CSV table of C-alpha atoms (C1' of nucleotides) in Angstrom, one decimal:
chain,number,residue,atom,x,y,z
A,1,MET,CA,8.6,35.5,20.1
A,2,GLY,CA,11.8,37.5,19.9
A,3,GLY,CA,14.3,37.1,17.1
A,4,MET,CA,15.2,33.5,18.0
A,5,ALA,CA,14.4,30.6,15.9
A,6,THR,CA,11.1,28.8,16.7
A,7,ALA,CA,11.8,27.1,20.0
A,8,GLU,CA,10.8,23.5,20.7
A,9,ARG,CA,7.8,23.0,22.9
A,10,ARG,CA,10.0,22.4,25.9
A,11,ALA,CA,11.4,25.2,28.0
A,12,GLN,CA,14.9,24.2,27.2
A,13,PRO,CA,16.5,25.8,24.1
A,14,ALA,CA,17.3,22.3,22.6
A,15,ARG,CA,20.7,21.4,21.4
A,16,VAL,CA,21.6,21.9,17.7
A,17,ASP,CA,22.3,18.2,17.1
A,18,ALA,CA,19.0,17.3,18.6
A,19,THR,CA,17.0,19.5,16.3
A,20,ARG,CA,19.1,18.4,13.3
A,21,ASN,CA,18.4,14.8,14.1
A,22,ARG,CA,14.7,15.5,14.6
A,23,GLU,CA,14.5,17.0,11.1
A,24,ARG,CA,16.5,14.2,9.6
A,25,ILE,CA,14.1,11.7,11.1
A,26,ILE,CA,11.1,13.6,9.8
A,27,ALA,CA,12.7,13.6,6.3
A,28,ALA,CA,13.6,10.0,6.5
A,29,ALA,CA,10.1,9.1,7.7
A,30,ARG,CA,8.5,10.9,4.8
A,31,GLU,CA,10.6,9.0,2.3
A,32,ALA,CA,10.0,5.7,4.1
A,33,PHE,CA,6.3,6.2,4.3
A,34,VAL,CA,6.2,7.1,0.7
A,35,GLU,CA,8.1,4.0,-0.3
A,36,HIS,CA,6.9,1.4,2.0
A,37,GLY,CA,3.6,2.6,3.4
A,38,PRO,CA,2.6,3.8,6.9
A,39,SER,CA,3.6,0.6,8.7
A,40,VAL,CA,7.2,0.6,7.8
A,41,PRO,CA,9.3,-0.5,10.8
A,42,LEU,CA,10.4,2.5,12.9
A,43,ASP,CA,13.9,1.0,13.2
A,44,ALA,CA,14.1,1.2,9.4
A,45,ILE,CA,13.2,4.9,9.5
A,46,ALA,CA,15.9,5.5,12.2
A,47,HIS,CA,18.4,3.6,10.1
A,48,ARG,CA,17.6,5.6,7.0
A,49,ALA,CA,17.9,8.8,9.0
A,50,GLY,CA,21.4,7.7,10.1
A,51,VAL,CA,20.5,7.7,13.8
A,52,GLY,CA,19.9,5.0,16.4
A,53,ASN,CA,16.4,3.8,17.1
A,54,ALA,CA,16.5,5.2,20.6
A,55,THR,CA,16.9,8.6,19.2
A,56,LEU,CA,13.8,8.2,17.2
A,57,TYR,CA,11.8,7.2,20.3
A,58,ARG,CA,13.3,10.0,22.2
A,59,HIS,CA,11.8,12.5,19.8
A,60,PHE,CA,8.5,10.8,19.0
A,61,ALA,CA,6.5,8.9,21.6
A,62,ASP,CA,5.2,6.4,19.0
A,63,ARG,CA,4.4,5.8,15.4
A,64,HIS,CA,1.2,7.8,15.7
A,65,GLU,CA,3.0,11.0,16.7
A,66,LEU,CA,5.6,10.6,14.0
A,67,ILE,CA,2.9,10.1,11.3
A,68,HIS,CA,1.0,13.1,12.7
A,69,VAL,CA,4.1,15.4,12.4
A,70,VAL,CA,5.0,14.2,8.9
A,71,ALA,CA,1.5,14.5,7.6
A,72,SER,CA,1.0,17.9,9.0
A,73,TYR,CA,4.2,19.1,7.3
A,74,SER,CA,3.1,17.8,4.0
A,75,LEU,CA,-0.4,19.1,4.3
A,76,ALA,CA,0.9,22.6,5.0
A,77,ARG,CA,3.3,22.5,2.1
A,78,ILE,CA,0.6,21.4,-0.3
A,79,THR,CA,-1.7,24.1,0.9
A,80,GLU,CA,1.0,26.7,0.3
A,81,GLN,CA,1.4,25.4,-3.2
A,82,ALA,CA,-2.3,25.8,-3.9
A,83,GLU,CA,-2.4,29.3,-2.5
A,84,SER,CA,0.7,30.5,-4.3
A,85,ALA,CA,-0.6,29.1,-7.6
A,86,LEU,CA,-3.8,31.0,-6.9
A,87,ALA,CA,-1.9,34.2,-6.2
A,88,GLU,CA,0.8,34.1,-8.8
A,89,GLU,CA,-0.7,32.7,-11.9
A,90,THR,CA,-2.7,34.8,-14.2
A,91,ASP,CA,-4.3,32.1,-16.3
A,92,ALA,CA,-6.8,30.1,-14.3
A,93,PHE,CA,-6.2,26.8,-16.0
A,94,GLU,CA,-2.5,27.2,-15.8
A,95,ALA,CA,-2.8,27.8,-12.1
A,96,LEU,CA,-4.7,24.6,-11.7
A,97,ARG,CA,-2.1,22.7,-13.7
A,98,ARG,CA,0.8,24.2,-11.7
A,99,PHE,CA,-0.8,23.2,-8.5
A,100,VAL,CA,-1.4,19.6,-9.6
A,101,HIS,CA,2.2,19.1,-10.5
A,102,ARG,CA,3.5,20.8,-7.4
A,103,ALA,CA,1.2,18.7,-5.2
A,104,ALA,CA,2.5,15.6,-7.0
A,105,ASP,CA,6.0,16.6,-6.0
A,106,GLU,CA,5.0,16.7,-2.4
A,107,ARG,CA,3.7,13.2,-2.7
A,108,VAL,CA,0.1,13.7,-1.8
A,109,GLY,CA,-0.5,10.1,-2.7
A,110,ALA,CA,1.6,8.9,0.1
A,111,LEU,CA,0.3,11.5,2.5
A,112,CYS,CA,-3.2,10.3,2.1
A,113,SER,CA,-2.2,6.8,3.0
A,114,MET,CA,-0.9,8.2,6.2
A,115,LEU,CA,-3.9,10.4,6.8
A,116,TYR,CA,-6.1,7.4,7.0
A,117,GLU,CA,-4.1,5.1,9.1
A,118,GLY,CA,-3.4,6.6,12.5
A,119,PHE,CA,-4.1,10.2,12.0
A,120,ASP,CA,-6.3,12.2,14.3
A,121,LYS,CA,-8.6,13.8,11.7
A,122,ASP,CA,-10.4,15.7,14.4
A,123,ASP,CA,-7.4,17.6,15.6
A,124,PRO,CA,-8.3,21.3,15.3
A,125,HIS,CA,-5.0,22.1,13.5
A,126,VAL,CA,-5.6,19.4,11.0
A,127,VAL,CA,-9.2,20.4,10.4
A,128,ASP,CA,-8.1,24.0,9.9
A,129,ALA,CA,-5.3,23.0,7.5
A,130,ARG,CA,-7.6,20.7,5.5
A,131,ILE,CA,-10.3,23.4,5.2
A,132,ARG,CA,-7.6,25.9,4.0
A,133,LEU,CA,-6.5,23.4,1.4
A,134,GLU,CA,-10.0,22.5,0.2
A,135,THR,CA,-10.9,26.2,0.0
A,136,ALA,CA,-7.8,27.0,-2.1
A,137,VAL,CA,-8.3,24.1,-4.5
A,138,GLU,CA,-12.0,24.7,-4.8
A,139,GLN,CA,-11.1,28.3,-5.8
A,140,LEU,CA,-8.6,27.1,-8.4
A,141,MET,CA,-11.2,24.9,-9.9
A,142,ASP,CA,-13.9,27.5,-9.8
A,143,ASN,CA,-11.7,30.0,-11.5
A,144,ALA,CA,-10.8,27.5,-14.3
A,145,ARG,CA,-14.5,26.6,-14.7
A,146,GLN,CA,-15.6,30.2,-14.9
A,147,SER,CA,-13.0,31.0,-17.5
A,148,GLY,CA,-14.5,28.1,-19.6
A,149,GLN,CA,-11.3,26.0,-19.5
A,150,LEU,CA,-12.4,23.3,-17.1
A,151,ARG,CA,-15.1,20.8,-17.9
A,152,SER,CA,-18.0,21.4,-15.6
A,153,ASP,CA,-18.8,17.8,-14.5
A,154,VAL,CA,-15.8,17.3,-12.2
A,155,GLY,CA,-15.5,18.1,-8.5
A,156,LEU,CA,-12.8,18.6,-6.0
A,157,GLY,CA,-12.8,15.0,-5.0
A,158,ASP,CA,-12.2,13.9,-8.5
A,159,LEU,CA,-9.1,15.9,-8.7
A,160,MET,CA,-7.7,15.1,-5.3
A,161,VAL,CA,-8.3,11.4,-5.7
A,162,ALA,CA,-6.7,11.3,-9.1
A,163,ILE,CA,-3.6,13.1,-7.8
A,164,THR,CA,-3.5,10.8,-4.8
A,165,GLN,CA,-3.7,7.6,-6.9
A,166,LEU,CA,-1.4,8.7,-9.8
A,167,THR,CA,1.4,9.7,-7.4
A,168,ARG,CA,1.3,6.7,-5.2
A,169,PRO,CA,4.3,4.4,-5.5
A,170,VAL,CA,3.7,1.4,-7.7
A,171,ALA,CA,3.5,-1.5,-5.3
A,172,GLY,CA,6.8,-3.4,-5.1
A,173,THR,CA,8.8,-1.1,-7.3
A,174,GLU,CA,11.3,1.5,-6.2
A,175,CYS,CA,10.3,5.1,-6.2
A,176,ALA,CA,12.3,6.1,-9.2
A,177,LEU,CA,9.7,4.5,-11.4
A,178,ILE,CA,6.7,6.4,-10.5
A,179,GLU,CA,8.5,9.7,-10.2
A,180,ARG,CA,9.5,9.3,-13.8
A,181,TYR,CA,6.0,8.9,-15.0
A,182,MET,CA,3.6,10.5,-12.6
A,183,HIS,CA,3.9,13.9,-14.2
A,184,ARG,CA,3.1,12.5,-17.6
A,185,HIS,CA,0.0,10.7,-16.4
A,186,LEU,CA,-1.1,13.7,-14.4
A,187,GLN,CA,-0.7,15.8,-17.5
A,188,ILE,CA,-2.8,13.4,-19.5
A,189,PHE,CA,-5.4,13.5,-16.8
A,190,ILE,CA,-5.4,17.3,-16.8
A,191,ASP,CA,-5.8,17.3,-20.6
A,192,GLY,CA,-8.9,15.2,-20.0
A,193,LEU,CA,-10.2,17.9,-17.6
A,194,ARG,CA,-10.1,20.6,-20.2
A,195,ALA,CA,-13.3,22.0,-21.6
A,196,PRO,CA,-15.0,21.1,-23.8
A,197,ALA,CA,-15.5,17.6,-22.3
A,198,ARG,CA,-14.8,14.9,-24.8
A,199,SER,CA,-17.2,12.4,-23.2
A,200,GLU,CA,-19.9,12.1,-20.6
A,201,LEU,CA,-18.9,10.9,-17.2
A,202,SER,CA,-20.7,8.3,-15.2
A,203,GLY,CA,-21.9,9.1,-11.7
A,204,THR,CA,-21.7,12.6,-10.1
A,205,ALA,CA,-18.9,15.0,-9.4
A,206,ALA,CA,-16.9,13.7,-6.4
A,207,ARG,CA,-16.8,16.0,-3.5
A,208,PHE,CA,-14.4,15.9,-0.6
A,209,GLU,CA,-17.1,15.1,1.9
A,210,ASP,CA,-17.8,11.8,0.1
A,211,PHE,CA,-14.5,10.6,1.4
A,212,GLU,CA,-15.0,11.9,4.8
A,213,ALA,CA,-18.1,9.9,5.2
A,214,ASP,CA,-16.6,6.7,4.0
A,215,ARG,CA,-13.8,6.9,6.4
A,216,ALA,CA,-15.7,6.6,9.6
B,1,MET,CA,-10.4,-35.4,-20.9
B,2,GLY,CA,-13.9,-36.7,-21.7
B,3,GLY,CA,-17.0,-34.8,-21.1
B,4,MET,CA,-16.4,-34.3,-17.4
B,5,ALA,CA,-15.6,-31.0,-15.8
B,6,THR,CA,-12.0,-30.0,-15.7
B,7,ALA,CA,-10.5,-32.4,-13.2
B,8,GLU,CA,-8.1,-31.3,-10.4
B,9,ARG,CA,-4.5,-32.1,-11.0
B,10,ARG,CA,-4.8,-35.1,-8.7
B,11,ALA,CA,-5.9,-38.5,-10.0
B,12,GLN,CA,-8.8,-38.4,-7.6
B,13,PRO,CA,-12.0,-36.9,-9.0
B,14,ALA,CA,-12.2,-34.5,-6.0
B,15,ARG,CA,-15.2,-34.0,-3.9
B,16,VAL,CA,-17.7,-31.3,-4.8
B,17,ASP,CA,-17.4,-29.5,-1.5
B,18,ALA,CA,-13.6,-29.4,-1.9
B,19,THR,CA,-13.8,-27.8,-5.3
B,20,ARG,CA,-16.4,-25.3,-4.1
B,21,ASN,CA,-14.3,-24.4,-1.1
B,22,ARG,CA,-11.3,-24.0,-3.4
B,23,GLU,CA,-13.1,-21.5,-5.5
B,24,ARG,CA,-14.5,-19.7,-2.5
B,25,ILE,CA,-10.9,-19.3,-1.3
B,26,ILE,CA,-9.7,-18.0,-4.6
B,27,ALA,CA,-12.5,-15.4,-4.7
B,28,ALA,CA,-11.9,-14.4,-1.1
B,29,ALA,CA,-8.2,-14.1,-1.7
B,30,ARG,CA,-8.8,-11.9,-4.7
B,31,GLU,CA,-10.9,-9.5,-2.7
B,32,ALA,CA,-8.6,-9.6,0.2
B,33,PHE,CA,-5.5,-8.9,-1.9
B,34,VAL,CA,-7.4,-6.0,-3.5
B,35,GLU,CA,-8.4,-4.5,-0.2
B,36,HIS,CA,-5.4,-5.1,2.0
B,37,GLY,CA,-2.5,-5.9,-0.3
B,38,PRO,CA,-0.5,-9.0,-1.0
B,39,SER,CA,0.6,-9.6,2.6
B,40,VAL,CA,-2.9,-9.9,4.1
B,41,PRO,CA,-3.0,-12.7,6.7
B,42,LEU,CA,-4.0,-16.0,5.2
B,43,ASP,CA,-6.2,-16.7,8.2
B,44,ALA,CA,-8.1,-13.5,7.2
B,45,ILE,CA,-8.6,-14.9,3.7
B,46,ALA,CA,-9.9,-18.2,5.1
B,47,HIS,CA,-12.2,-16.4,7.4
B,48,ARG,CA,-13.6,-14.3,4.6
B,49,ALA,CA,-14.1,-17.4,2.5
B,50,GLY,CA,-16.0,-18.9,5.4
B,51,VAL,CA,-13.7,-21.8,5.8
B,52,GLY,CA,-11.2,-22.8,8.5
B,53,ASN,CA,-7.6,-21.9,8.0
B,54,ALA,CA,-6.6,-25.6,7.7
B,55,THR,CA,-8.7,-25.9,4.6
B,56,LEU,CA,-6.8,-23.1,3.0
B,57,TYR,CA,-3.5,-24.7,3.7
B,58,ARG,CA,-4.9,-28.0,2.4
B,59,HIS,CA,-5.6,-26.5,-1.0
B,60,PHE,CA,-2.5,-24.2,-1.3
B,61,ALA,CA,0.9,-25.0,0.0
B,62,ASP,CA,1.7,-21.4,0.9
B,63,ARG,CA,1.0,-17.8,0.2
B,64,HIS,CA,3.1,-17.9,-2.9
B,65,GLU,CA,1.0,-20.6,-4.5
B,66,LEU,CA,-2.2,-18.8,-3.7
B,67,ILE,CA,-1.0,-15.6,-5.2
B,68,HIS,CA,0.2,-17.4,-8.3
B,69,VAL,CA,-3.3,-18.9,-8.9
B,70,VAL,CA,-5.2,-15.7,-8.2
B,71,ALA,CA,-2.9,-13.6,-10.4
B,72,SER,CA,-3.0,-16.1,-13.2
B,73,TYR,CA,-6.8,-16.1,-13.1
B,74,SER,CA,-6.9,-12.3,-13.3
B,75,LEU,CA,-4.2,-12.0,-16.0
B,76,ALA,CA,-6.1,-14.5,-18.2
B,77,ARG,CA,-9.4,-12.6,-17.8
B,78,ILE,CA,-7.9,-9.3,-18.6
B,79,THR,CA,-6.3,-10.7,-21.7
B,80,GLU,CA,-9.6,-12.0,-22.8
B,81,GLN,CA,-11.1,-8.6,-22.3
B,82,ALA,CA,-8.4,-7.1,-24.5
B,83,GLU,CA,-8.8,-9.7,-27.2
B,84,SER,CA,-12.6,-9.5,-27.3
B,85,ALA,CA,-12.5,-5.7,-27.5
B,86,LEU,CA,-10.1,-6.1,-30.4
B,87,ALA,CA,-12.4,-8.6,-32.1
B,88,GLU,CA,-15.8,-7.1,-31.4
B,89,GLU,CA,-15.5,-3.4,-31.6
B,90,THR,CA,-15.5,-1.6,-35.0
B,91,ASP,CA,-14.3,1.7,-33.8
B,92,ALA,CA,-10.6,1.6,-32.7
B,93,PHE,CA,-10.8,4.2,-30.0
B,94,GLU,CA,-14.1,2.7,-28.6
B,95,ALA,CA,-12.3,-0.7,-28.4
B,96,LEU,CA,-9.5,0.9,-26.4
B,97,ARG,CA,-12.0,2.6,-24.1
B,98,ARG,CA,-14.0,-0.6,-23.6
B,99,PHE,CA,-10.9,-2.5,-22.7
B,100,VAL,CA,-9.8,0.0,-20.1
B,101,HIS,CA,-13.1,0.0,-18.3
B,102,ARG,CA,-13.3,-3.8,-18.4
B,103,ALA,CA,-9.7,-4.2,-17.2
B,104,ALA,CA,-10.6,-1.8,-14.3
B,105,ASP,CA,-13.5,-4.1,-13.3
B,106,GLU,CA,-11.0,-7.0,-13.1
B,107,ARG,CA,-8.9,-4.9,-10.7
B,108,VAL,CA,-5.7,-4.8,-12.5
B,109,GLY,CA,-4.4,-2.5,-9.9
B,110,ALA,CA,-4.5,-5.2,-7.3
B,111,LEU,CA,-3.1,-7.7,-9.7
B,112,CYS,CA,0.0,-5.7,-10.3
B,113,SER,CA,0.7,-5.4,-6.6
B,114,MET,CA,0.6,-9.2,-6.6
B,115,LEU,CA,2.7,-9.6,-9.7
B,116,TYR,CA,5.6,-7.9,-8.0
B,117,GLU,CA,5.6,-9.5,-4.6
B,118,GLY,CA,6.0,-13.2,-4.7
B,119,PHE,CA,5.1,-14.1,-8.2
B,120,ASP,CA,7.3,-16.2,-10.4
B,121,LYS,CA,7.6,-13.9,-13.4
B,122,ASP,CA,9.7,-16.3,-15.3
B,123,ASP,CA,7.2,-19.1,-15.2
B,124,PRO,CA,6.5,-20.0,-18.8
B,125,HIS,CA,2.8,-19.8,-18.5
B,126,VAL,CA,3.0,-16.4,-17.0
B,127,VAL,CA,5.4,-15.2,-19.6
B,128,ASP,CA,3.1,-16.4,-22.3
B,129,ALA,CA,0.0,-14.8,-20.7
B,130,ARG,CA,1.8,-11.5,-20.3
B,131,ILE,CA,3.0,-11.5,-23.9
B,132,ARG,CA,-0.5,-12.2,-25.1
B,133,LEU,CA,-1.8,-9.3,-23.0
B,134,GLU,CA,0.9,-6.9,-24.2
B,135,THR,CA,0.4,-7.9,-27.8
B,136,ALA,CA,-3.4,-7.4,-27.6
B,137,VAL,CA,-3.2,-4.0,-25.9
B,138,GLU,CA,-0.4,-2.8,-28.1
B,139,GLN,CA,-2.7,-3.7,-31.0
B,140,LEU,CA,-5.5,-1.8,-29.5
B,141,MET,CA,-3.3,1.3,-29.2
B,142,ASP,CA,-1.9,1.0,-32.6
B,143,ASN,CA,-5.3,0.8,-34.2
B,144,ALA,CA,-6.4,3.9,-32.3
B,145,ARG,CA,-3.3,5.7,-33.2
B,146,GLN,CA,-3.5,4.9,-36.9
B,147,SER,CA,-7.1,6.0,-37.0
B,148,GLY,CA,-6.0,9.3,-35.7
B,149,GLN,CA,-7.9,9.1,-32.5
B,150,LEU,CA,-5.1,8.4,-30.0
B,151,ARG,CA,-2.4,11.0,-29.3
B,152,SER,CA,0.9,9.7,-30.6
B,153,ASP,CA,3.1,10.5,-27.6
B,154,VAL,CA,1.9,7.7,-25.2
B,155,GLY,CA,2.9,4.1,-24.9
B,156,LEU,CA,1.7,0.8,-23.6
B,157,GLY,CA,3.3,1.5,-20.2
B,158,ASP,CA,1.5,4.8,-19.8
B,159,LEU,CA,-1.8,3.2,-20.2
B,160,MET,CA,-1.2,0.1,-18.0
B,161,VAL,CA,0.3,2.1,-15.2
B,162,ALA,CA,-2.5,4.6,-15.2
B,163,ILE,CA,-5.1,1.8,-15.1
B,164,THR,CA,-3.2,0.2,-12.3
B,165,GLN,CA,-3.0,3.3,-10.2
B,166,LEU,CA,-6.5,4.6,-10.8
B,167,THR,CA,-8.1,1.3,-9.9
B,168,ARG,CA,-6.2,0.6,-6.7
B,169,PRO,CA,-8.1,0.9,-3.5
B,170,VAL,CA,-7.6,4.2,-1.8
B,171,ALA,CA,-5.5,3.5,1.2
B,172,GLY,CA,-7.5,3.0,4.4
B,173,THR,CA,-10.9,3.2,2.8
B,174,GLU,CA,-13.3,0.5,1.9
B,175,CYS,CA,-13.5,-0.7,-1.6
B,176,ALA,CA,-16.9,0.8,-2.4
B,177,LEU,CA,-15.3,4.2,-2.6
B,178,ILE,CA,-12.9,3.6,-5.4
B,179,GLU,CA,-15.3,1.4,-7.3
B,180,ARG,CA,-17.6,4.4,-7.4
B,181,TYR,CA,-15.1,6.7,-8.9
B,182,MET,CA,-12.5,4.8,-10.8
B,183,HIS,CA,-14.5,4.7,-14.0
B,184,ARG,CA,-15.0,8.4,-13.9
B,185,HIS,CA,-11.3,9.0,-13.5
B,186,LEU,CA,-10.3,6.5,-16.1
B,187,GLN,CA,-12.8,8.2,-18.5
B,188,ILE,CA,-11.2,11.6,-17.8
B,189,PHE,CA,-7.8,10.0,-18.4
B,190,ILE,CA,-9.0,8.5,-21.7
B,191,ASP,CA,-10.3,11.8,-22.8
B,192,GLY,CA,-6.8,13.1,-22.2
B,193,LEU,CA,-5.5,10.4,-24.5
B,194,ARG,CA,-7.5,11.5,-27.5
B,195,ALA,CA,-5.9,13.2,-30.4
B,196,PRO,CA,-5.2,16.0,-30.9
B,197,ALA,CA,-3.1,16.2,-27.8
B,198,ARG,CA,-3.9,19.2,-25.7
B,199,SER,CA,-0.4,19.6,-24.3
B,200,GLU,CA,3.1,18.4,-24.6
B,201,LEU,CA,4.2,15.5,-22.3
B,202,SER,CA,7.4,15.4,-20.4
B,203,GLY,CA,9.7,12.4,-20.8
B,204,THR,CA,9.2,9.7,-23.3
B,205,ALA,CA,6.4,7.2,-23.9
B,206,ALA,CA,6.5,4.5,-21.3
B,207,ARG,CA,6.9,1.0,-22.5
B,208,PHE,CA,6.3,-2.2,-20.6
B,209,GLU,CA,9.9,-3.1,-20.6
B,210,ASP,CA,10.7,-0.1,-18.5
B,211,PHE,CA,8.9,-1.7,-15.6
B,212,GLU,CA,10.5,-5.1,-16.2
B,213,ALA,CA,13.9,-3.6,-15.8
B,214,ASP,CA,13.1,-1.8,-12.7
B,215,ARG,CA,11.8,-4.9,-11.0
B,216,ALA,CA,15.0,-6.9,-10.9
C,1,DG,C1',40.6,23.3,28.2
C,2,DG,C1',37.6,21.1,31.1
C,3,DC,C1',33.1,19.9,33.4
C,4,DG,C1',28.1,18.8,33.8
C,5,DA,C1',24.1,17.9,31.3
C,6,DA,C1',21.9,16.3,27.5
C,7,DA,C1',21.8,13.4,23.5
C,8,DC,C1',23.3,9.3,21.2
C,9,DG,C1',23.7,4.3,19.6
C,10,DG,C1',23.4,-0.6,20.0
C,11,DA,C1',21.8,-4.6,22.1
C,12,DG,C1',18.2,-7.2,23.9
C,13,DA,C1',13.7,-8.3,26.7
C,14,DT,C1',8.8,-8.3,25.7
C,15,DC,C1',5.0,-8.4,23.0
C,16,DT,C1',2.3,-8.9,19.1
C,17,DT,C1',1.2,-11.4,15.0
C,18,DC,C1',1.4,-14.7,11.4
C,19,DT,C1',2.2,-19.4,9.9
C,20,DC,C1',1.2,-24.0,10.0
C,21,DC,C1',0.1,-28.6,12.3
C,22,DC,C1',-2.8,-31.8,15.1
C,23,DC,C1',-6.8,-34.2,15.8
C,24,DG,C1',-11.7,-34.9,16.9
C,25,DT,C1',-15.9,-34.1,14.1
C,26,DT,C1',-18.7,-33.6,9.9
C,27,DT,C1',-19.7,-34.4,5.1
C,28,DT,C1',-19.6,-36.9,0.8
C,29,DC,C1',-20.3,-40.7,-2.2
C,30,DC,C1',-20.6,-45.6,-3.2
D,1,DG,C1',-24.8,-47.5,6.1
D,2,DG,C1',-19.9,-47.2,6.3
D,3,DA,C1',-15.3,-45.9,4.8
D,4,DA,C1',-12.6,-42.3,3.1
D,5,DA,C1',-11.9,-37.7,2.5
D,6,DA,C1',-12.5,-33.0,3.9
D,7,DC,C1',-13.5,-29.8,7.5
D,8,DG,C1',-12.8,-26.5,11.6
D,9,DG,C1',-10.8,-24.7,15.7
D,10,DG,C1',-7.2,-24.3,18.8
D,11,DG,C1',-2.6,-23.7,19.8
D,12,DA,C1',2.7,-24.4,19.4
D,13,DG,C1',6.5,-22.3,17.2
D,14,DA,C1',8.8,-18.7,14.7
D,15,DA,C1',9.4,-14.2,13.0
D,16,DG,C1',9.5,-9.5,13.5
D,17,DA,C1',8.4,-5.1,15.6
D,18,DT,C1',8.4,-2.1,19.6
D,19,DC,C1',10.5,0.1,23.1
D,20,DT,C1',13.9,0.4,27.1
D,21,DC,C1',18.4,0.1,29.5
D,22,DC,C1',22.9,1.8,30.0
D,23,DG,C1',27.6,2.8,28.7
D,24,DT,C1',29.6,6.3,25.5
D,25,DT,C1',29.9,10.6,22.9
D,26,DT,C1',28.8,15.3,22.0
D,27,DC,C1',27.4,19.9,23.1
D,28,DG,C1',27.4,24.3,25.5
D,29,DC,C1',29.2,27.1,28.8
D,30,DC,C1',32.5,28.7,32.1
DNA sequence: GGCGAAACGGAGATCTTCTCCCCGTTTTCC
DNA sequence: GGAAAACGGGGAGAAGATCTCCGTTTCGCC
């Protein structure tokens, strides 16, 4: 792995316009998935990326592969956010708060929609990434709990689902709307997470596994 | 309009199996819309209702009409919840809390998805119903604010959007999952709404009109 | 500056999927 | 017990998405 940029999986060095288009498509796909869901026409993604549809199919065999790449990207970036919040913030609750807002900016809500439809959840890379994310967020929550700032009756799943739901695009409206308000609503939710708890919650703390099981 | 049950709009009294099927279809449509969104195949709704697709088309001219009926039903029931909470609860914040949880049970989240796609928002009946709902919820919030229990930096839109988002089905999973957790998350959100506010919110209080504007 | 190879874009054939109608059969109600 | 109304399944027609073909353009290197 000399000094050259990360080469494509092919032996060929890949032309610069090809790699640029590939990244444009990924970016466009991310936006399109966020706005219109995981079954948005691929032609629409190509159009949004400013390329012909043939170019899209040249880079990605099918929708499945495109989703996989986009979701992996997002998952990795969210994990980085969790880990850097963990490393850089001194206050435990502030670290949690920072992570939540950063994760929102990465549009976890839309990511999760993708994760479910057509995403190989048993792919080793994906499993690794997910475990890393879970570990980091669990750590963030543990820290906040032990410092007495986080109510003790909430679990990882509660937080992740809330982020997912509150950052999803409101059906039928343009993205601008939810972007304007999601941070407000997340902040209110976070305020509700603070100790001491202001009410008693029904059910039990949601874990991540609960969602795994239900997916099968 | 004597003592007989509410007659169908036709002159004919309507057969009992016909009205029963009609209601089955409406119920099935509500569930199907909640689970799969407003563009779920009509044949799937008919199947879920246990009737042939022809029966569905006999009762409703097209998808538009079906959505209209289902959404009107839900809107009316949610409005009733708001008004009864207003009338029956003595504590202002408890009234608000009760409304939120009841509204969640009516699946406002799914309703809103419907409201946007293919719903005549200028229909006089709909406008009336919406204004009644807004008035009642605004009253609930005003009461809670004036009693010093609701933080003052949140608006009607903040609450409605949060309910909408937190009660939507998690993409790709079965309904059971979200039903299990939505009340927990709404409760946490409500705890965050309590005065005194535990943080400062970005942006301004969301109003309902903000969403109207964006829809056009 | 020019040449070969690789990438590009648009148009269209194919395939899936949803809508909606037809018509023989069953159910309701008098 | 019979007429009228409602029902169900199958399938034609339409719409839309996927993916490929092929002529044109761009890149990278001599």
